[in-house]
Structure formats: structure tokens, C-alpha cells
mmCIF file of N, CA, C and O in Angstrom:
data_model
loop_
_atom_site.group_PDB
_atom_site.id
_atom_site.type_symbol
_atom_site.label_atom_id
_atom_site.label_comp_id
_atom_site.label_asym_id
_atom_site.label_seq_id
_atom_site.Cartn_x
_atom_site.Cartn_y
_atom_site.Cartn_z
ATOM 1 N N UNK A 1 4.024 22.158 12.747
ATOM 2 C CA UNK A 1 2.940 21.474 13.425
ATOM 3 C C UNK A 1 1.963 20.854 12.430
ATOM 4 O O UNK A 1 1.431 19.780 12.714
ATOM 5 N N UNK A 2 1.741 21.374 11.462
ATOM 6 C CA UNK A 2 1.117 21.099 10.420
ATOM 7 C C UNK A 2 1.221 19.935 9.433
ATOM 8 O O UNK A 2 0.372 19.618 8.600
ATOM 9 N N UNK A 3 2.543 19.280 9.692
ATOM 10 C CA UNK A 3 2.921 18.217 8.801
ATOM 11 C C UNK A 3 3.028 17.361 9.905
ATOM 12 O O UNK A 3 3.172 16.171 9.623
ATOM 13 N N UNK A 4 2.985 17.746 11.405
ATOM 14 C CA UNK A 4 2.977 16.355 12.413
ATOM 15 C C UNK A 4 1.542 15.772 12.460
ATOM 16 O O UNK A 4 1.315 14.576 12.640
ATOM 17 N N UNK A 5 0.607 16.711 12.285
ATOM 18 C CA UNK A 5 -0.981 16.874 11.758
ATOM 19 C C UNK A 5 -1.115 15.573 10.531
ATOM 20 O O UNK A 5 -1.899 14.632 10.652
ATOM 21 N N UNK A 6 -0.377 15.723 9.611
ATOM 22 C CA UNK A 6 -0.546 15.099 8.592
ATOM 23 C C UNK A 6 0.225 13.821 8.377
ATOM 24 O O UNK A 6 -0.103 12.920 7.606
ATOM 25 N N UNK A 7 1.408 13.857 9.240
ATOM 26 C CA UNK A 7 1.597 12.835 9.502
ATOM 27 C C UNK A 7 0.757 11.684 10.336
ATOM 28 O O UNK A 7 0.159 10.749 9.804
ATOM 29 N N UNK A 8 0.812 11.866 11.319
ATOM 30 C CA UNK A 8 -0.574 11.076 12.413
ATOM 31 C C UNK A 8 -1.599 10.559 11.752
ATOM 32 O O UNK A 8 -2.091 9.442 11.909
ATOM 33 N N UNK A 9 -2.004 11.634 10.793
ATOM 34 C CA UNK A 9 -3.148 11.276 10.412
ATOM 35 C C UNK A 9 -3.376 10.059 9.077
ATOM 36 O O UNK A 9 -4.439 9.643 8.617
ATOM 37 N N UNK A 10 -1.885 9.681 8.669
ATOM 38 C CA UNK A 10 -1.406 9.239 7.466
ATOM 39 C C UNK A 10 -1.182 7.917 8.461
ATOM 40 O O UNK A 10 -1.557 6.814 8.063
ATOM 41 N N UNK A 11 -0.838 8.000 9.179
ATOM 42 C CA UNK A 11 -0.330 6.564 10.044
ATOM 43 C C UNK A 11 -1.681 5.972 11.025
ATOM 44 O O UNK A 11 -1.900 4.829 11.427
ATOM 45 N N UNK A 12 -2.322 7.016 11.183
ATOM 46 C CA UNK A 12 -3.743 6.332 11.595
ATOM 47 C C UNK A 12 -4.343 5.745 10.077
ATOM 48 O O UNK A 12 -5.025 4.720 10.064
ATOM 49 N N UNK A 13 -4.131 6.242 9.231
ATOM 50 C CA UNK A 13 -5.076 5.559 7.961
ATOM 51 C C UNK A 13 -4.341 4.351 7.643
ATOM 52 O O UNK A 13 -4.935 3.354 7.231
ATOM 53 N N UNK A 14 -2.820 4.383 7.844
ATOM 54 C CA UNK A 14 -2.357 3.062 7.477
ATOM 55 C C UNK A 14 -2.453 1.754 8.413
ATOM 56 O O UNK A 14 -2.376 0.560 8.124
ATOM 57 N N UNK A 15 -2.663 2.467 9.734
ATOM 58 C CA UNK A 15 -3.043 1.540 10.528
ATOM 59 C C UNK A 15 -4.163 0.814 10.800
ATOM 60 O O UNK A 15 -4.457 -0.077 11.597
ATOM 61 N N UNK A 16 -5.008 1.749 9.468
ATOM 62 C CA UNK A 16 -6.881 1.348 9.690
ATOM 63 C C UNK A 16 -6.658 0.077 8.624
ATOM 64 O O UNK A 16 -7.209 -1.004 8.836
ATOM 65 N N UNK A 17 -5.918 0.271 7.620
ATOM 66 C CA UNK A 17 -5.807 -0.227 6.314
ATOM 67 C C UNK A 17 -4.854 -1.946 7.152
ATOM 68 O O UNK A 17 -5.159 -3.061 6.728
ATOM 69 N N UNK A 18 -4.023 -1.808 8.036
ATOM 70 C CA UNK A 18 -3.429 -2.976 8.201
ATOM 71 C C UNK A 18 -4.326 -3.906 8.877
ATOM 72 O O UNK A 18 -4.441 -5.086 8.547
ATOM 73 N N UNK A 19 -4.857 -3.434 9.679
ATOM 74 C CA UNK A 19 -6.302 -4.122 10.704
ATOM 75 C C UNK A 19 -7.282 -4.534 9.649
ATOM 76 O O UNK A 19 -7.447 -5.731 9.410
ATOM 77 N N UNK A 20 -7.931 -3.615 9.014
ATOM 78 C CA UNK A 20 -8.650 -4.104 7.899
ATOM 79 C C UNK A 20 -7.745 -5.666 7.008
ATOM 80 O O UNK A 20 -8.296 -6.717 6.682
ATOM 81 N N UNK A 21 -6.516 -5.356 6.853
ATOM 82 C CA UNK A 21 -6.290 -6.748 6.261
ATOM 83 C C UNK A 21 -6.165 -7.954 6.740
ATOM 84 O O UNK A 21 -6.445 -9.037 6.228
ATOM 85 N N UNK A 22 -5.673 -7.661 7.879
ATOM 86 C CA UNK A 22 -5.892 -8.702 9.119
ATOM 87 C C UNK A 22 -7.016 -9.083 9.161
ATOM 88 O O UNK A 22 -7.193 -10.294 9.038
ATOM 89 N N UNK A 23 -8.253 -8.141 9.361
ATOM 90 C CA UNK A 23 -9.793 -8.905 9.659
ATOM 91 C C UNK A 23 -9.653 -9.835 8.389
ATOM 92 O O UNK A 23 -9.252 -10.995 8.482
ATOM 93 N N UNK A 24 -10.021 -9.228 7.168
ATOM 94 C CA UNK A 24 -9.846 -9.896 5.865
ATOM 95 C C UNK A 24 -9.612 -11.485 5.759
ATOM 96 O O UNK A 24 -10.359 -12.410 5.440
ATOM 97 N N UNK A 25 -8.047 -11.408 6.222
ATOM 98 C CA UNK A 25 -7.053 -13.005 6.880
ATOM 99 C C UNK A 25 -7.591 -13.774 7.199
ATOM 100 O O UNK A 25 -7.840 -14.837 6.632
ATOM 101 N N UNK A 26 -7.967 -13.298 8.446
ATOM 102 C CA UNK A 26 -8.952 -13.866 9.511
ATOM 103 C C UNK A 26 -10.129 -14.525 9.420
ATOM 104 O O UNK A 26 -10.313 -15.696 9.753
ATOM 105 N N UNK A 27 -11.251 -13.471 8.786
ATOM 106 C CA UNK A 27 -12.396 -13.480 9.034
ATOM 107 C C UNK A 27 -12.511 -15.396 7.672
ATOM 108 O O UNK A 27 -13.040 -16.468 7.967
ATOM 109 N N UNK A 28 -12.163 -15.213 7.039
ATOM 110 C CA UNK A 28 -12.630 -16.562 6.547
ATOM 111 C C UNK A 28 -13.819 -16.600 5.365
ATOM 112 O O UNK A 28 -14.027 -17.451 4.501
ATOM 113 N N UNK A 29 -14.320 -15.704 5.579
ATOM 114 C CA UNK A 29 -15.779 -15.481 5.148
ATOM 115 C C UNK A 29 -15.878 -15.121 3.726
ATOM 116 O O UNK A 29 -16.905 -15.180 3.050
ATOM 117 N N UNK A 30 -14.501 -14.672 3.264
ATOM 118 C CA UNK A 30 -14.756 -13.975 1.849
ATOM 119 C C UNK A 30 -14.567 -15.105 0.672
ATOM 120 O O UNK A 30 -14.149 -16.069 1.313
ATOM 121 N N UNK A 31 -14.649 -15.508 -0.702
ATOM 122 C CA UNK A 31 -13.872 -16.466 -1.247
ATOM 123 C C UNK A 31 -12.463 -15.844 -1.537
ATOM 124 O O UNK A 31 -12.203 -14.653 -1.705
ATOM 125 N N UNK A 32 -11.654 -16.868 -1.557
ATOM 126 C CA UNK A 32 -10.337 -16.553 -1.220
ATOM 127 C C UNK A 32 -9.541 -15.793 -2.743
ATOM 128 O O UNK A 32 -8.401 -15.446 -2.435
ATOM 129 N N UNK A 33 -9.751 -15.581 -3.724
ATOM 130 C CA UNK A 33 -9.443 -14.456 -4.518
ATOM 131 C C UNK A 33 -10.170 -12.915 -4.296
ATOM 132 O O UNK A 33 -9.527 -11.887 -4.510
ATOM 133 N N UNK A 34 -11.557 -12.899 -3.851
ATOM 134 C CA UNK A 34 -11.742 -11.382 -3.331
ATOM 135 C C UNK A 34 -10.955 -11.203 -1.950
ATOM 136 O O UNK A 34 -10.723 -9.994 -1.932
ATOM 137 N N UNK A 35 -10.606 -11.564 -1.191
ATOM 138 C CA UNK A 35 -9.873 -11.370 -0.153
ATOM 139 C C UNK A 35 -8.564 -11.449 -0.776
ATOM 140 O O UNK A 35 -8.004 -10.361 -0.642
ATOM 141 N N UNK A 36 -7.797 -12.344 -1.444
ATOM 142 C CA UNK A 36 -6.348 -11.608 -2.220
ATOM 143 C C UNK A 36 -6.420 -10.132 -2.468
ATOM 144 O O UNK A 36 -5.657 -9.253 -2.068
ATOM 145 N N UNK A 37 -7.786 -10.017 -3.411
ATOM 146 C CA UNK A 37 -7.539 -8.495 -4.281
ATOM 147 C C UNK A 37 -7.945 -7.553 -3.150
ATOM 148 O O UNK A 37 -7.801 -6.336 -3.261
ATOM 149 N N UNK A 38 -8.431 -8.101 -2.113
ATOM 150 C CA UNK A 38 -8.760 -6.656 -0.911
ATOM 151 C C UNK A 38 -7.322 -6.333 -0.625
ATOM 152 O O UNK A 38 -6.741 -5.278 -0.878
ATOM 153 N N UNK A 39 -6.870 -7.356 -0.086
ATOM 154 C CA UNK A 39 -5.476 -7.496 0.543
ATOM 155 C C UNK A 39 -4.501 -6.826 -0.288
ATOM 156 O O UNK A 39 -3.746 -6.027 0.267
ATOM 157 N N UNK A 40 -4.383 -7.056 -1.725
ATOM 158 C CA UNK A 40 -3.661 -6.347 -2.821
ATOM 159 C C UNK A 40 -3.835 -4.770 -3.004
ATOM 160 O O UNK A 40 -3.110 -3.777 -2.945
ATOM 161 N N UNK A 41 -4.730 -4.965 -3.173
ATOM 162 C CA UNK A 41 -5.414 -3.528 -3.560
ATOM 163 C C UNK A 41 -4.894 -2.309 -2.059
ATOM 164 O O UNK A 41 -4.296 -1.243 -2.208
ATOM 165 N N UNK A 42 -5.359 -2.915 -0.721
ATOM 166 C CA UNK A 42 -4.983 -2.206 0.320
ATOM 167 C C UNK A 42 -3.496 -2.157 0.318
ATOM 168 O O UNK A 42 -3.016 -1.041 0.520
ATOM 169 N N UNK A 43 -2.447 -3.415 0.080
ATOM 170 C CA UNK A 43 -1.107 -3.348 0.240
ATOM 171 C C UNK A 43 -0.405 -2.366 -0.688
ATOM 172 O O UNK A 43 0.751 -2.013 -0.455
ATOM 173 N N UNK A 44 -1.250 -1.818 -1.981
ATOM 174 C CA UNK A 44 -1.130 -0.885 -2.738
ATOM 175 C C UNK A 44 -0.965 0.407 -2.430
ATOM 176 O O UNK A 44 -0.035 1.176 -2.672
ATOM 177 N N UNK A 45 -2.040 0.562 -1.831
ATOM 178 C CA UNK A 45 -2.502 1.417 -1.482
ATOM 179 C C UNK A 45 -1.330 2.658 -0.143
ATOM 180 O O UNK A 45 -1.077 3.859 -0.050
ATOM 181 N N UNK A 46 -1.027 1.559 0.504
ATOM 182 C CA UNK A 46 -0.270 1.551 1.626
ATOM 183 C C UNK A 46 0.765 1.719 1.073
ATOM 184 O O UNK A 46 1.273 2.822 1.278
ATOM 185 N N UNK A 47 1.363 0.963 0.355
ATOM 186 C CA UNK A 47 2.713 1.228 -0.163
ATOM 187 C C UNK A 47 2.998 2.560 -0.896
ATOM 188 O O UNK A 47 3.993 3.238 -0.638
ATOM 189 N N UNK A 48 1.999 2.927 -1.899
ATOM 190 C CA UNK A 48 1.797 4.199 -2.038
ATOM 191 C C UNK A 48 1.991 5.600 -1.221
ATOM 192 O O UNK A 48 2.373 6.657 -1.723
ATOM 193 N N UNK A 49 1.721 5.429 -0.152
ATOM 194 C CA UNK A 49 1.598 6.326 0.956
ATOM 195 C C UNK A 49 2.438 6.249 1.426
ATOM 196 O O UNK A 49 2.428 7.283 2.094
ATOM 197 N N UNK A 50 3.218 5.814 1.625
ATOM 198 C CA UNK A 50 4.079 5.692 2.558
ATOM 199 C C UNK A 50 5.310 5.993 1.771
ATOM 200 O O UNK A 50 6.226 6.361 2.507
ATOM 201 N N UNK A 51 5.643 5.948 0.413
ATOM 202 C CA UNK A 51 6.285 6.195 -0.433
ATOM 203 C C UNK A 51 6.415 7.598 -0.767
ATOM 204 O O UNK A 51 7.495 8.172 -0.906
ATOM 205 N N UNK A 52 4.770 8.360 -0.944
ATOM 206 C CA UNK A 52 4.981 9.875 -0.868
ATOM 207 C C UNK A 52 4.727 10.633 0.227
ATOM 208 O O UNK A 52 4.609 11.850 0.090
ATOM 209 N N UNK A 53 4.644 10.222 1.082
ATOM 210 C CA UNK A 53 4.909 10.867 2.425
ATOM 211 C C UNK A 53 5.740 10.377 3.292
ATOM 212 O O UNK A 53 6.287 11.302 3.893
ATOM 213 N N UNK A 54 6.112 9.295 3.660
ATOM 214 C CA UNK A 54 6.962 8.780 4.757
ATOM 215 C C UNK A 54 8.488 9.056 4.098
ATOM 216 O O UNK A 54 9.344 9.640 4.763
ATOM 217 N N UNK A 55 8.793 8.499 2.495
ATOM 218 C CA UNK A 55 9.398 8.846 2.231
ATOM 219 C C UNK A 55 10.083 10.221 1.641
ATOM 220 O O UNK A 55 11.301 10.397 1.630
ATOM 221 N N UNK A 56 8.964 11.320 1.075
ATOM 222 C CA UNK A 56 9.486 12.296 0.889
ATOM 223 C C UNK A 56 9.496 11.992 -0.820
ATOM 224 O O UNK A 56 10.173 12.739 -1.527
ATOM 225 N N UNK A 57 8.837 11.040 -1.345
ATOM 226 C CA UNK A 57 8.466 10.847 -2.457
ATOM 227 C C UNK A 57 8.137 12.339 -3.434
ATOM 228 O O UNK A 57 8.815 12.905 -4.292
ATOM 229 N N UNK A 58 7.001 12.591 -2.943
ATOM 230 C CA UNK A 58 6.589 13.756 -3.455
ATOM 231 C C UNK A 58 7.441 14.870 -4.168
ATOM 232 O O UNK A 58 7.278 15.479 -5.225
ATOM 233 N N UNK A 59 8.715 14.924 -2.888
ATOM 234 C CA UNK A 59 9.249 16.324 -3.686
ATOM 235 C C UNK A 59 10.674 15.891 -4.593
ATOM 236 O O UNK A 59 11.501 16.674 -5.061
ATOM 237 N N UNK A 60 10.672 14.667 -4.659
ATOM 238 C CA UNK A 60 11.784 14.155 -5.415
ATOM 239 C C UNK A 60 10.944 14.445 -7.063
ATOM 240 O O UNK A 60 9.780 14.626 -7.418
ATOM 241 N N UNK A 61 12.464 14.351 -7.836
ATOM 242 C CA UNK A 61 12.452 14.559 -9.605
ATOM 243 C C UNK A 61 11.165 13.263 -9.818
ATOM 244 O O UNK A 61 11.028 12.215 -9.187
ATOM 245 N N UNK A 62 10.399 13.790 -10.876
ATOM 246 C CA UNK A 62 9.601 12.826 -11.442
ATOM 247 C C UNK A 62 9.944 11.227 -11.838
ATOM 248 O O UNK A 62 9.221 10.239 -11.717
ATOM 249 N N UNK A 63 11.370 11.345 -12.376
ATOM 250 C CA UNK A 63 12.327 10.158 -12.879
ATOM 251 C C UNK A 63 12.159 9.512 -11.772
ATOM 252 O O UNK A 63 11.912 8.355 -12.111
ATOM 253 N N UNK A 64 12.147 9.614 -10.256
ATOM 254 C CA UNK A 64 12.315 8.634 -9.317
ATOM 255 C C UNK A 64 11.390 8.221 -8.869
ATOM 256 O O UNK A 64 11.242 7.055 -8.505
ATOM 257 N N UNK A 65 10.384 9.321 -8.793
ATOM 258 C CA UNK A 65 8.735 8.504 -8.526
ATOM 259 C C UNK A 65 8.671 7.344 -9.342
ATOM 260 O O UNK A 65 8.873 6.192 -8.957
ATOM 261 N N UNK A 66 8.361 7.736 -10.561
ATOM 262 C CA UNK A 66 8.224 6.457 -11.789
ATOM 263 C C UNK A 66 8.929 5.540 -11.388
ATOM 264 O O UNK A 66 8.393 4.432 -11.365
ATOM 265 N N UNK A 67 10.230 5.642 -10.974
ATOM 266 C CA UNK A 67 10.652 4.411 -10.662
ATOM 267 C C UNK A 67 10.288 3.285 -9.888
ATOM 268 O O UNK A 67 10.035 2.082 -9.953
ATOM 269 N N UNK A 68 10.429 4.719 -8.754
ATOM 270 C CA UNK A 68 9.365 3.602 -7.514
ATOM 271 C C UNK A 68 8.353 2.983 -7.936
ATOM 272 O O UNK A 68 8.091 1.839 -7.563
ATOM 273 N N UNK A 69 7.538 3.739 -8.893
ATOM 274 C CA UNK A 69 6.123 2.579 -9.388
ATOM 275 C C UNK A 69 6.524 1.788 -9.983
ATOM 276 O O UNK A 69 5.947 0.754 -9.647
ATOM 277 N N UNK A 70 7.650 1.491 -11.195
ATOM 278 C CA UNK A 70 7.460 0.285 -11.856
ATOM 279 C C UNK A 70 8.087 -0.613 -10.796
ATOM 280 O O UNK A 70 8.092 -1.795 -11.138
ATOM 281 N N UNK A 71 8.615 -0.368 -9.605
ATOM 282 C CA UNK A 71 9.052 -1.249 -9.037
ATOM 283 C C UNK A 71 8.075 -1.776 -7.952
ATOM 284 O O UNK A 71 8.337 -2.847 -7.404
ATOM 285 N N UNK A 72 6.891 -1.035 -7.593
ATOM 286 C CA UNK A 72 5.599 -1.281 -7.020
ATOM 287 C C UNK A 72 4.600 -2.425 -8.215
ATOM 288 O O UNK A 72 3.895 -3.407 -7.987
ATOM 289 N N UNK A 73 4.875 -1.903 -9.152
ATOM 290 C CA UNK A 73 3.877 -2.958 -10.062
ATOM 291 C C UNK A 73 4.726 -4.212 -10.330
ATOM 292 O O UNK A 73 4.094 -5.258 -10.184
ATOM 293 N N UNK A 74 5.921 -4.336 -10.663
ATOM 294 C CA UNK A 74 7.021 -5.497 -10.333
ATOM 295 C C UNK A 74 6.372 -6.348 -9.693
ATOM 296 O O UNK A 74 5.823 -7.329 -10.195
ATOM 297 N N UNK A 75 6.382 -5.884 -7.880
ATOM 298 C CA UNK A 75 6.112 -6.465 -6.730
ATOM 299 C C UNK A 75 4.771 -7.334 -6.887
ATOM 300 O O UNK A 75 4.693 -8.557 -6.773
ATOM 301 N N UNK A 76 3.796 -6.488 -7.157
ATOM 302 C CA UNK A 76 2.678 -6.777 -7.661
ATOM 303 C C UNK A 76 2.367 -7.597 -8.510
ATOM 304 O O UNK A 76 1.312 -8.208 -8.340
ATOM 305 N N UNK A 77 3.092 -7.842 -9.556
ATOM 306 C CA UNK A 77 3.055 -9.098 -10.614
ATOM 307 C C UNK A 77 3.679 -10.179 -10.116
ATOM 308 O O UNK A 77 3.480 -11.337 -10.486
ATOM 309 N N UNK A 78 4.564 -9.763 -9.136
ATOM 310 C CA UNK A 78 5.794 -11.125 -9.207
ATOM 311 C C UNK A 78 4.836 -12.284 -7.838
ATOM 312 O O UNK A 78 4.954 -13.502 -7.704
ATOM 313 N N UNK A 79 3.740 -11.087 -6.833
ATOM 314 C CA UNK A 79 2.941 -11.590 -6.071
ATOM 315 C C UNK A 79 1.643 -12.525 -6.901
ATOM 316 O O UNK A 79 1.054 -13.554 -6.570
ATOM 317 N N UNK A 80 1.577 -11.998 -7.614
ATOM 318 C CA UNK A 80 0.192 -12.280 -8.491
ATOM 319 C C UNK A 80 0.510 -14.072 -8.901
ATOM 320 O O UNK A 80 -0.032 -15.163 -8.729
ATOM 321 N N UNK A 81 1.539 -13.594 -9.430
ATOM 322 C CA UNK A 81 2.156 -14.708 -9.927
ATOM 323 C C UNK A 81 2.593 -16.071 -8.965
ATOM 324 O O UNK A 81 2.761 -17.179 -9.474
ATOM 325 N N UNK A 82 2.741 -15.817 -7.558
ATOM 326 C CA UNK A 82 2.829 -16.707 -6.640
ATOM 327 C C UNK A 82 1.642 -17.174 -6.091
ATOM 328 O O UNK A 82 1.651 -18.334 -5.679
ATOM 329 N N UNK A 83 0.652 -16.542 -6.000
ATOM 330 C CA UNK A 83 -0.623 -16.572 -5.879
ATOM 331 C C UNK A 83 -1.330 -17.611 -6.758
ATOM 332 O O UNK A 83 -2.349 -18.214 -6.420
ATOM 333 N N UNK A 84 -0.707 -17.750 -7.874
ATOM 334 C CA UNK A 84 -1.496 -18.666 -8.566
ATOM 335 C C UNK A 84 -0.548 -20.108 -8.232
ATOM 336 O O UNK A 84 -1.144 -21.166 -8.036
ATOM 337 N N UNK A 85 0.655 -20.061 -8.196
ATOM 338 C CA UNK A 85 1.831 -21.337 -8.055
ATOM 339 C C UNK A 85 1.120 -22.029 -6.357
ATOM 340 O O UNK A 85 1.089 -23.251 -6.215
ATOM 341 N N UNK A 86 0.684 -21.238 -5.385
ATOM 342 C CA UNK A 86 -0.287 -21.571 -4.282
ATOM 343 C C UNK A 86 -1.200 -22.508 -4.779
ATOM 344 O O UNK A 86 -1.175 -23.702 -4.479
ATOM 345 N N UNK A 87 -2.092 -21.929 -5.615
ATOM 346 C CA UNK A 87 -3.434 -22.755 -5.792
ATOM 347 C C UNK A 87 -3.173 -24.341 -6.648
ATOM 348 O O UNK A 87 -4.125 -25.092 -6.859
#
């Protein structure tokens, strides 16, 4: 019961975090590189989570976490990098 607890509560935060980026989108209001890095920073964030909990990240060998990150910061550069080919 305890990990359905923690689950819920992991998917309500990711769901606060997706709405939040949506307003972000939306709202218009920010200049449009602090609204990238909100958007980044939250898609981080999220991806993170969901990596050691949804996936079961956590109790895997260290070797595979790491992996997953350099392949999270990958993502992250290879976005960064389109971001500017946009402007």
C-alpha cells in the first residue's frame, strides 16, 4: 500500500509539472529562452522521475543508471542544439 502511496503521489507531481509547462507554452508572457529553460529544466526533471521510480531505476546496478543519464544529457544537448537552428 505504501508504494501505491508513492506512486500517486509521483504522478500527481508529474502531472503538476506537465500543466505547469503547458501554462508556460501558452501563457506568452515569459521571453522565449526563460520559458525554454523552465520547460527544460521541468522536462528534466520529469524524466528523472519517472526513470527512478516508474522505471525501477533505483534498484538497478549503478552502470545502468549512469547510463540512463548520459543518455538524458544527450537528449538535452541534441534539444539545445535545435533550439538555436529555430531561432
Amino acid at each position: 500500500m505504501t508504494r501505491l502511496k508513492l506512486y500517486t503521489a509521483i504522478y500527481v507531481v508529474l502531472f503538476v509539472f506537465a500543466t505547469v509547462q503547458v501554462l508556460v507554452e501558452q501563457s506568452g508572457g515569459l521571453p522565449y529562452w526563460t520559458a525554454f529553460w523552465v520547460i527544460i529544466a521541468l522536462s528534466f526533471v520529469k524524466a528523472l522521475m519517472v526513470a527512478w521510480y516508474y522505471q525501477h531505476l533505483k534498484w538497478e546496478p549503478r552502470s545502468v543508471a549512469f547510463t540512463m543519464f548520459v543518455g538524458l544529457l544527450a537528449a538535452l544537448a541534441l534539444t539545445t542544439a535545435a533550439a538555436y537552428s529555430i531561432l
